[in-house]
PDB file of C-alpha atoms in Angstrom:
ATOM      1  CA  MET P   1       0.000   0.000   0.000  1.00  0.00           C
ATOM      2  CA  GLU P   2       1.257   3.478  -0.789  1.00  0.00           C
ATOM      3  CA  GLN P   3       2.376   5.537   2.189  1.00  0.00           C
ATOM      4  CA  PRO P   4       0.299   8.636   2.958  1.00  0.00           C
ATOM      5  CA  THR P   5       2.029  11.908   2.140  1.00  0.00           C
ATOM      6  CA  LYS P   6       3.232  14.328   4.826  1.00  0.00           C
ATOM      7  CA  GLU P   7       0.355  16.642   3.899  1.00  0.00           C
ATOM      8  CA  GLU P   8      -2.240  13.882   4.198  1.00  0.00           C
ATOM      9  CA  ARG P   9      -0.938  13.003   7.647  1.00  0.00           C
ATOM     10  CA  GLU P  10      -0.693  16.594   8.899  1.00  0.00           C
ATOM     11  CA  LEU P  11      -3.696  18.272   7.343  1.00  0.00           C
ATOM     12  CA  GLY P  12      -6.125  15.487   6.525  1.00  0.00           C
ATOM     13  CA  LYS P  13      -9.194  14.313   8.361  1.00  0.00           C
ATOM     14  CA  THR P  14      -8.231  10.667   7.917  1.00  0.00           C
ATOM     15  CA  PHE P  15      -6.720   8.804  10.837  1.00  0.00           C
ATOM     16  CA  LEU P  16      -3.500   7.372   9.408  1.00  0.00           C
ATOM     17  CA  PRO P  17      -1.512   6.233  12.442  1.00  0.00           C
ATOM     18  CA  LYS P  18       2.199   6.049  11.763  1.00  0.00           C
ATOM     19  CA  PHE P  19       3.886   3.103  13.399  1.00  0.00           C
ATOM     20  CA  ASP P  20       7.674   3.109  13.694  1.00  0.00           C
ATOM     21  CA  GLU P  21      10.052   0.435  12.401  1.00  0.00           C
ATOM     22  CA  ASN P  22       9.051  -1.733  15.368  1.00  0.00           C
ATOM     23  CA  GLY P  23       5.364  -1.280  14.546  1.00  0.00           C
ATOM     24  CA  LEU P  24       4.743   1.026  17.506  1.00  0.00           C
ATOM     25  CA  LEU P  25       3.441   4.495  18.244  1.00  0.00           C
ATOM     26  CA  THR P  26       3.631   6.390  21.520  1.00  0.00           C
ATOM     27  CA  ALA P  27       0.555   6.739  23.711  1.00  0.00           C
ATOM     28  CA  VAL P  28       0.377   9.276  26.532  1.00  0.00           C
ATOM     29  CA  VAL P  29      -2.384   8.726  29.080  1.00  0.00           C
ATOM     30  CA  THR P  30      -3.862  11.680  30.901  1.00  0.00           C
ATOM     31  CA  ASP P  31      -6.526  11.974  33.569  1.00  0.00           C
ATOM     32  CA  ILE P  32      -9.323  13.823  31.793  1.00  0.00           C
ATOM     33  CA  ALA P  33     -10.418  15.443  35.067  1.00  0.00           C
ATOM     34  CA  THR P  34      -7.053  16.836  36.216  1.00  0.00           C
ATOM     35  CA  LYS P  35      -4.991  16.857  32.974  1.00  0.00           C
ATOM     36  CA  ASP P  36      -2.187  15.053  34.848  1.00  0.00           C
ATOM     37  CA  ILE P  37      -0.133  12.646  32.785  1.00  0.00           C
ATOM     38  CA  LEU P  38      -0.618   9.188  34.266  1.00  0.00           C
ATOM     39  CA  MET P  39       1.631   6.996  32.105  1.00  0.00           C
ATOM     40  CA  VAL P  40       3.377   6.626  28.769  1.00  0.00           C
ATOM     41  CA  ALA P  41       3.293   3.365  26.801  1.00  0.00           C
ATOM     42  CA  PHE P  42       3.413   1.974  23.280  1.00  0.00           C
ATOM     43  CA  MET P  43       0.744   0.641  20.958  1.00  0.00           C
ATOM     44  CA  ASP P  44       0.939  -1.550  17.915  1.00  0.00           C
ATOM     45  CA  ARG P  45      -1.958  -1.857  15.491  1.00  0.00           C
ATOM     46  CA  GLU P  46      -3.546  -4.595  17.594  1.00  0.00           C
ATOM     47  CA  ALA P  47      -3.456  -2.502  20.784  1.00  0.00           C
ATOM     48  CA  LEU P  48      -4.823   0.551  18.997  1.00  0.00           C
ATOM     49  CA  ASP P  49      -7.682  -1.423  17.462  1.00  0.00           C
ATOM     50  CA  ALA P  50      -8.520  -3.052  20.801  1.00  0.00           C
ATOM     51  CA  THR P  51      -8.532   0.367  22.497  1.00  0.00           C
ATOM     52  CA  VAL P  52     -10.800   1.953  19.904  1.00  0.00           C
ATOM     53  CA  LYS P  53     -13.127  -1.061  19.857  1.00  0.00           C
ATOM     54  CA  THR P  54     -13.524  -1.494  23.621  1.00  0.00           C
ATOM     55  CA  GLY P  55     -12.985   2.054  24.919  1.00  0.00           C
ATOM     56  CA  LEU P  56     -10.463   0.618  27.385  1.00  0.00           C
ATOM     57  CA  ALA P  57      -6.751   1.365  27.072  1.00  0.00           C
ATOM     58  CA  HIS P  58      -4.686  -1.480  25.631  1.00  0.00           C
ATOM     59  CA  PHE P  59      -0.944  -1.379  24.955  1.00  0.00           C
ATOM     60  CA  HIS P  60       1.826  -3.467  23.505  1.00  0.00           C
ATOM     61  CA  SER P  61       4.396  -4.617  26.028  1.00  0.00           C
ATOM     62  CA  ARG P  62       7.865  -4.209  24.557  1.00  0.00           C
ATOM     63  CA  SER P  63       9.414  -6.465  27.211  1.00  0.00           C
ATOM     64  CA  ARG P  64       6.838  -9.252  26.960  1.00  0.00           C
ATOM     65  CA  GLY P  65       6.166  -8.742  23.251  1.00  0.00           C
ATOM     66  CA  LYS P  66       2.402  -8.937  23.586  1.00  0.00           C
ATOM     67  CA  LEU P  67      -0.907  -7.135  23.941  1.00  0.00           C
ATOM     68  CA  TRP P  68      -2.043  -6.131  27.401  1.00  0.00           C
ATOM     69  CA  GLN P  69      -5.109  -4.380  28.679  1.00  0.00           C
ATOM     70  CA  LYS P  70      -4.203  -1.854  31.354  1.00  0.00           C
ATOM     71  CA  GLY P  71      -5.753  -3.091  34.600  1.00  0.00           C
ATOM     72  CA  GLU P  72      -6.409  -6.621  33.355  1.00  0.00           C
ATOM     73  CA  SER P  73      -4.944  -8.048  36.543  1.00  0.00           C
ATOM     74  CA  SER P  74      -5.120  -5.094  38.982  1.00  0.00           C
ATOM     75  CA  GLY P  75      -8.597  -3.913  37.996  1.00  0.00           C
ATOM     76  CA  ASN P  76      -7.207  -0.397  37.562  1.00  0.00           C
ATOM     77  CA  ILE P  77      -8.529   0.028  34.044  1.00  0.00           C
ATOM     78  CA  LEU P  78      -8.450   3.218  32.013  1.00  0.00           C
ATOM     79  CA  ARG P  79     -11.690   4.268  30.327  1.00  0.00           C
ATOM     80  CA  VAL P  80     -10.797   6.280  27.239  1.00  0.00           C
ATOM     81  CA  ARG P  81     -12.955   9.391  26.824  1.00  0.00           C
ATOM     82  CA  GLU P  82     -11.078  11.300  24.104  1.00  0.00           C
ATOM     83  CA  VAL P  83      -8.214  10.550  21.737  1.00  0.00           C
ATOM     84  CA  LEU P  84      -5.949  13.344  20.423  1.00  0.00           C
ATOM     85  CA  VAL P  85      -3.558  12.775  17.509  1.00  0.00           C
ATOM     86  CA  ASP P  86      -0.344  14.679  16.800  1.00  0.00           C
ATOM     87  CA  CYS P  87       0.805  16.314  13.574  1.00  0.00           C
ATOM     88  CA  ASP P  88       2.615  13.352  12.038  1.00  0.00           C
ATOM     89  CA  GLN P  89       0.297  10.815  13.668  1.00  0.00           C
ATOM     90  CA  ASP P  90       3.013   8.855  15.446  1.00  0.00           C
ATOM     91  CA  ALA P  91       1.822   9.803  18.941  1.00  0.00           C
ATOM     92  CA  ILE P  92      -1.591   9.913  20.560  1.00  0.00           C
ATOM     93  CA  ILE P  93      -3.041  11.141  23.820  1.00  0.00           C
ATOM     94  CA  LEU P  94      -5.677   9.073  25.596  1.00  0.00           C
ATOM     95  CA  GLN P  95      -7.723  11.281  27.894  1.00  0.00           C
ATOM     96  CA  CYS P  96      -9.028   8.768  30.402  1.00  0.00           C
ATOM     97  CA  GLU P  97     -11.051   8.135  33.518  1.00  0.00           C
ATOM     98  CA  PRO P  98      -8.810   5.938  35.667  1.00  0.00           C
ATOM     99  CA  ALA P  99     -10.531   3.323  37.852  1.00  0.00           C
ATOM    100  CA  GLY P 100      -7.714   3.485  40.411  1.00  0.00           C
ATOM    101  CA  PRO P 101      -4.005   4.200  40.699  1.00  0.00           C
ATOM    102  CA  THR P 102      -2.394   3.921  37.280  1.00  0.00           C
ATOM    103  CA  CYS P 103       1.138   3.004  38.320  1.00  0.00           C
ATOM    104  CA  HIS P 104       1.980  -0.582  39.277  1.00  0.00           C
ATOM    105  CA  THR P 105       3.739   0.880  42.334  1.00  0.00           C
ATOM    106  CA  GLY P 106       0.373   2.073  43.639  1.00  0.00           C
ATOM    107  CA  ALA P 107       0.996   5.729  42.813  1.00  0.00           C
ATOM    108  CA  ARG P 108      -1.763   7.680  41.113  1.00  0.00           C
ATOM    109  CA  SER P 109       0.604   8.467  38.229  1.00  0.00           C
ATOM    110  CA  CYS P 110       3.816   6.813  37.070  1.00  0.00           C
ATOM    111  CA  PHE P 111       5.380  10.300  37.177  1.00  0.00           C
ATOM    112  CA  TYR P 112       5.644  10.499  40.961  1.00  0.00           C
ATOM    113  CA  ARG P 113       9.172  11.948  41.071  1.00  0.00           C
ATOM    114  CA  ARG P 114      10.687  15.271  40.093  1.00  0.00           C
ATOM    115  CA  LEU P 115      14.311  15.843  39.165  1.00  0.00           C
ATOM    116  CA  GLU P 116      15.741  18.403  41.580  1.00  0.00           C
ATOM    117  CA  GLY P 117      19.404  19.293  41.646  1.00  0.00           C
ATOM    118  CA  GLY P 118      20.323  16.002  40.007  1.00  0.00           C
ATOM    119  CA  VAL P 119      18.322  13.778  42.377  1.00  0.00           C
ATOM    120  CA  LEU P 120      14.746  12.538  42.422  1.00  0.00           C
ATOM    121  CA  ARG P 121      12.182  13.689  44.946  1.00  0.00           C
ATOM    122  CA  ASN P 122       8.723  12.194  45.388  1.00  0.00           C
ATOM    123  CA  VAL P 123       6.036  14.694  44.530  1.00  0.00           C
ATOM    124  CA  ILE P 124       2.865  12.589  44.553  1.00  0.00           C
ATOM    125  CA  SER P 125       1.812   9.385  46.266  1.00  0.00           C
TER     126      SER P 125
ATOM    127  CA  MET R   1      28.707  -1.155  34.094  1.00  0.00           C
ATOM    128  CA  GLU R   2      26.143  -3.106  36.041  1.00  0.00           C
ATOM    129  CA  GLN R   3      22.528  -2.296  35.274  1.00  0.00           C
ATOM    130  CA  PRO R   4      20.523  -0.721  38.101  1.00  0.00           C
ATOM    131  CA  THR R   5      17.953  -3.035  39.656  1.00  0.00           C
ATOM    132  CA  LYS R   6      14.204  -2.554  39.205  1.00  0.00           C
ATOM    133  CA  GLU R   7      14.025  -1.362  42.830  1.00  0.00           C
ATOM    134  CA  GLU R   8      16.808   1.172  42.370  1.00  0.00           C
ATOM    135  CA  ARG R   9      15.025   2.599  39.333  1.00  0.00           C
ATOM    136  CA  GLU R  10      11.581   2.678  40.927  1.00  0.00           C
ATOM    137  CA  LEU R  11      12.265   3.637  44.505  1.00  0.00           C
ATOM    138  CA  GLY R  12      15.639   5.331  44.487  1.00  0.00           C
ATOM    139  CA  LYS R  13      16.527   8.985  44.567  1.00  0.00           C
ATOM    140  CA  THR R  14      19.175   8.542  41.859  1.00  0.00           C
ATOM    141  CA  PHE R  15      18.350   9.611  38.324  1.00  0.00           C
ATOM    142  CA  LEU R  16      19.116   6.495  36.254  1.00  0.00           C
ATOM    143  CA  PRO R  17      17.506   7.186  32.861  1.00  0.00           C
ATOM    144  CA  LYS R  18      16.747   3.998  30.959  1.00  0.00           C
ATOM    145  CA  PHE R  19      17.423   4.272  27.262  1.00  0.00           C
ATOM    146  CA  ASP R  20      15.908   1.646  24.956  1.00  0.00           C
ATOM    147  CA  GLU R  21      17.804  -0.547  22.490  1.00  0.00           C
ATOM    148  CA  ASN R  22      18.053   2.468  20.168  1.00  0.00           C
ATOM    149  CA  GLY R  23      19.489   4.589  22.975  1.00  0.00           C
ATOM    150  CA  LEU R  24      16.304   6.634  23.377  1.00  0.00           C
ATOM    151  CA  LEU R  25      13.772   7.540  26.007  1.00  0.00           C
ATOM    152  CA  THR R  26      10.420   9.258  25.523  1.00  0.00           C
ATOM    153  CA  ALA R  27       9.989  12.916  26.411  1.00  0.00           C
ATOM    154  CA  VAL R  28       6.558  14.504  26.772  1.00  0.00           C
ATOM    155  CA  VAL R  29       6.477  18.297  26.724  1.00  0.00           C
ATOM    156  CA  THR R  30       3.758  20.133  28.595  1.00  0.00           C
ATOM    157  CA  ASP R  31       2.941  23.808  28.968  1.00  0.00           C
ATOM    158  CA  ILE R  32       3.555  24.438  32.662  1.00  0.00           C
ATOM    159  CA  ALA R  33       0.877  27.140  32.715  1.00  0.00           C
ATOM    160  CA  THR R  34      -1.988  25.182  31.118  1.00  0.00           C
ATOM    161  CA  LYS R  35      -0.877  21.530  31.580  1.00  0.00           C
ATOM    162  CA  ASP R  36      -1.587  20.950  27.876  1.00  0.00           C
ATOM    163  CA  ILE R  37       0.655  18.436  26.155  1.00  0.00           C
ATOM    164  CA  LEU R  38       2.555  20.295  23.445  1.00  0.00           C
ATOM    165  CA  MET R  39       4.641  17.566  21.793  1.00  0.00           C
ATOM    166  CA  VAL R  40       6.195  14.136  22.204  1.00  0.00           C
ATOM    167  CA  ALA R  41       9.763  13.415  21.107  1.00  0.00           C
ATOM    168  CA  PHE R  42      12.772  11.243  21.885  1.00  0.00           C
ATOM    169  CA  MET R  43      16.020  11.908  23.699  1.00  0.00           C
ATOM    170  CA  ASP R  44      19.315  10.105  23.671  1.00  0.00           C
ATOM    171  CA  ARG R  45      21.946  10.727  26.340  1.00  0.00           C
ATOM    172  CA  GLU R  46      23.331  13.689  24.393  1.00  0.00           C
ATOM    173  CA  ALA R  47      19.919  15.393  24.129  1.00  0.00           C
ATOM    174  CA  LEU R  48      19.159  14.780  27.791  1.00  0.00           C
ATOM    175  CA  ASP R  49      22.513  16.201  28.900  1.00  0.00           C
ATOM    176  CA  ALA R  50      22.086  19.258  26.645  1.00  0.00           C
ATOM    177  CA  THR R  51      18.602  19.843  28.053  1.00  0.00           C
ATOM    178  CA  VAL R  52      19.705  19.601  31.679  1.00  0.00           C
ATOM    179  CA  LYS R  53      22.786  21.762  31.051  1.00  0.00           C
ATOM    180  CA  THR R  54      21.070  24.579  29.131  1.00  0.00           C
ATOM    181  CA  GLY R  55      17.515  24.466  30.486  1.00  0.00           C
ATOM    182  CA  LEU R  56      16.294  24.436  26.887  1.00  0.00           C
ATOM    183  CA  ALA R  57      14.618  21.359  25.407  1.00  0.00           C
ATOM    184  CA  HIS R  58      16.820  19.311  23.088  1.00  0.00           C
ATOM    185  CA  PHE R  59      15.827  16.079  21.353  1.00  0.00           C
ATOM    186  CA  HIS R  60      17.241  13.389  19.119  1.00  0.00           C
ATOM    187  CA  SER R  61      15.749  13.333  15.651  1.00  0.00           C
ATOM    188  CA  ARG R  62      15.066   9.735  14.656  1.00  0.00           C
ATOM    189  CA  SER R  63      14.681  10.660  10.985  1.00  0.00           C
ATOM    190  CA  ARG R  64      17.796  12.843  10.760  1.00  0.00           C
ATOM    191  CA  GLY R  65      19.761  10.821  13.303  1.00  0.00           C
ATOM    192  CA  LYS R  66      21.040  13.859  15.182  1.00  0.00           C
ATOM    193  CA  LEU R  67      20.666  16.272  18.073  1.00  0.00           C
ATOM    194  CA  TRP R  68      18.342  19.230  17.645  1.00  0.00           C
ATOM    195  CA  GLN R  69      17.378  22.059  19.910  1.00  0.00           C
ATOM    196  CA  LYS R  70      13.670  22.750  19.725  1.00  0.00           C
ATOM    197  CA  GLY R  71      13.275  26.207  18.202  1.00  0.00           C
ATOM    198  CA  GLU R  72      16.852  26.428  16.899  1.00  0.00           C
ATOM    199  CA  SER R  73      15.566  27.633  13.533  1.00  0.00           C
ATOM    200  CA  SER R  74      12.047  28.908  14.354  1.00  0.00           C
ATOM    201  CA  GLY R  75      12.939  30.655  17.598  1.00  0.00           C
ATOM    202  CA  ASN R  76      10.101  28.810  19.316  1.00  0.00           C
ATOM    203  CA  ILE R  77      12.256  27.426  22.090  1.00  0.00           C
ATOM    204  CA  LEU R  78      11.010  25.557  25.132  1.00  0.00           C
ATOM    205  CA  ARG R  79      12.328  26.692  28.508  1.00  0.00           C
ATOM    206  CA  VAL R  80      12.279  23.722  30.852  1.00  0.00           C
ATOM    207  CA  ARG R  81      10.966  24.575  34.320  1.00  0.00           C
ATOM    208  CA  GLU R  82      10.443  21.111  35.845  1.00  0.00           C
ATOM    209  CA  VAL R  83      11.348  17.551  34.896  1.00  0.00           C
ATOM    210  CA  LEU R  84       9.248  14.589  36.079  1.00  0.00           C
ATOM    211  CA  VAL R  85      10.479  11.008  35.785  1.00  0.00           C
ATOM    212  CA  ASP R  86       8.358   7.858  35.544  1.00  0.00           C
ATOM    213  CA  CYS R  87       8.580   4.653  37.570  1.00  0.00           C
ATOM    214  CA  ASP R  88      11.021   2.758  35.358  1.00  0.00           C
ATOM    215  CA  GLN R  89      12.809   5.938  34.221  1.00  0.00           C
ATOM    216  CA  ASP R  90      12.269   5.375  30.491  1.00  0.00           C
ATOM    217  CA  ALA R  91       9.987   8.396  30.067  1.00  0.00           C
ATOM    218  CA  ILE R  92      10.178  11.970  31.294  1.00  0.00           C
ATOM    219  CA  ILE R  93       7.914  14.993  31.291  1.00  0.00           C
ATOM    220  CA  LEU R  94       9.347  18.419  30.568  1.00  0.00           C
ATOM    221  CA  GLN R  95       7.117  21.101  32.038  1.00  0.00           C
ATOM    222  CA  CYS R  96       8.008  24.092  29.897  1.00  0.00           C
ATOM    223  CA  GLU R  97       7.406  27.709  29.084  1.00  0.00           C
ATOM    224  CA  PRO R  98       7.035  27.786  25.299  1.00  0.00           C
ATOM    225  CA  ALA R  99       8.321  30.887  23.497  1.00  0.00           C
ATOM    226  CA  GLY R 100       5.757  30.454  20.709  1.00  0.00           C
ATOM    227  CA  PRO R 101       3.760  27.774  18.911  1.00  0.00           C
ATOM    228  CA  THR R 102       5.362  24.395  19.515  1.00  0.00           C
ATOM    229  CA  CYS R 103       4.203  22.593  16.373  1.00  0.00           C
ATOM    230  CA  HIS R 104       6.043  23.151  13.095  1.00  0.00           C
ATOM    231  CA  THR R 105       2.580  23.609  11.498  1.00  0.00           C
ATOM    232  CA  GLY R 106       2.140  26.773  13.559  1.00  0.00           C
ATOM    233  CA  ALA R 107      -0.329  25.210  15.988  1.00  0.00           C
ATOM    234  CA  ARG R 108       0.156  25.859  19.693  1.00  0.00           C
ATOM    235  CA  SER R 109       0.387  22.099  20.282  1.00  0.00           C
ATOM    236  CA  CYS R 110       1.158  19.194  17.954  1.00  0.00           C
ATOM    237  CA  PHE R 111      -2.040  17.573  19.290  1.00  0.00           C
ATOM    238  CA  TYR R 112      -4.448  19.804  17.383  1.00  0.00           C
ATOM    239  CA  ARG R 113      -6.820  17.060  16.267  1.00  0.00           C
ATOM    240  CA  ARG R 114      -9.249  14.782  18.044  1.00  0.00           C
ATOM    241  CA  LEU R 115     -10.409  11.401  16.798  1.00  0.00           C
ATOM    242  CA  GLU R 116     -14.193  11.528  16.462  1.00  0.00           C
ATOM    243  CA  GLY R 117     -16.174   8.702  14.907  1.00  0.00           C
ATOM    244  CA  GLY R 118     -13.123   7.464  13.039  1.00  0.00           C
ATOM    245  CA  VAL R 119     -12.125  10.836  11.560  1.00  0.00           C
ATOM    246  CA  LEU R 120      -9.971  13.714  12.771  1.00  0.00           C
ATOM    247  CA  ARG R 121     -11.369  17.073  13.711  1.00  0.00           C
ATOM    248  CA  ASN R 122      -9.302  20.168  14.497  1.00  0.00           C
ATOM    249  CA  VAL R 123      -9.727  21.219  18.097  1.00  0.00           C
ATOM    250  CA  ILE R 124      -7.099  23.912  18.536  1.00  0.00           C
ATOM    251  CA  SER R 125      -5.296  26.298  16.207  1.00  0.00           C
TER     252      SER R 125
END
């Protein structure tokens, strides 16, 4: 299949997700209520399709090499309310309602530390 | 050099950025004033060091295979005010003050479209 042009990707109304050489795009999850970023993960075509179909965030695990639904074991699912797409369509934002803490550590967000003077300090629990 | 353990990365106070097999980590840029996500890009060690040293966002261009400072030609630099780090230290958030539109299309954010019923609709200019 012919690749979409730069103009089609940037200006068009057609969703033409651009997967990298590993078949992945970047997904940033935000809390739709607070705008906080909860996590960053990767999606292949399968994960993207599963997310759009079910309304629940699915990703592709790079370490395990397979599809996973966020919260499938913990119950802390992410209900996707809005999807934003960037200019070249290789990154998306999932604006979500989280059912619980997003991070596997139990923190509300995976971004619970700030870099301060070269060291990390916890900023949220 | 020995790799840090999972616990050191997740619980420690030491900044131990985890670059993937291509030597990259994911950087999400937000507007510190509005919390909007402005862009997503990748950093190698060189881009991360340049960012921390100068306080201006630098990235690694995957297509051009080299370091670039955001705004080096357009003037639309990103002043980094805070850096957040995720649990496994393979993604960071740069909370920035943008000097102008972040997207090369002239939009304030690269995420200027929303996916609605399978098609893209412009939501910001």
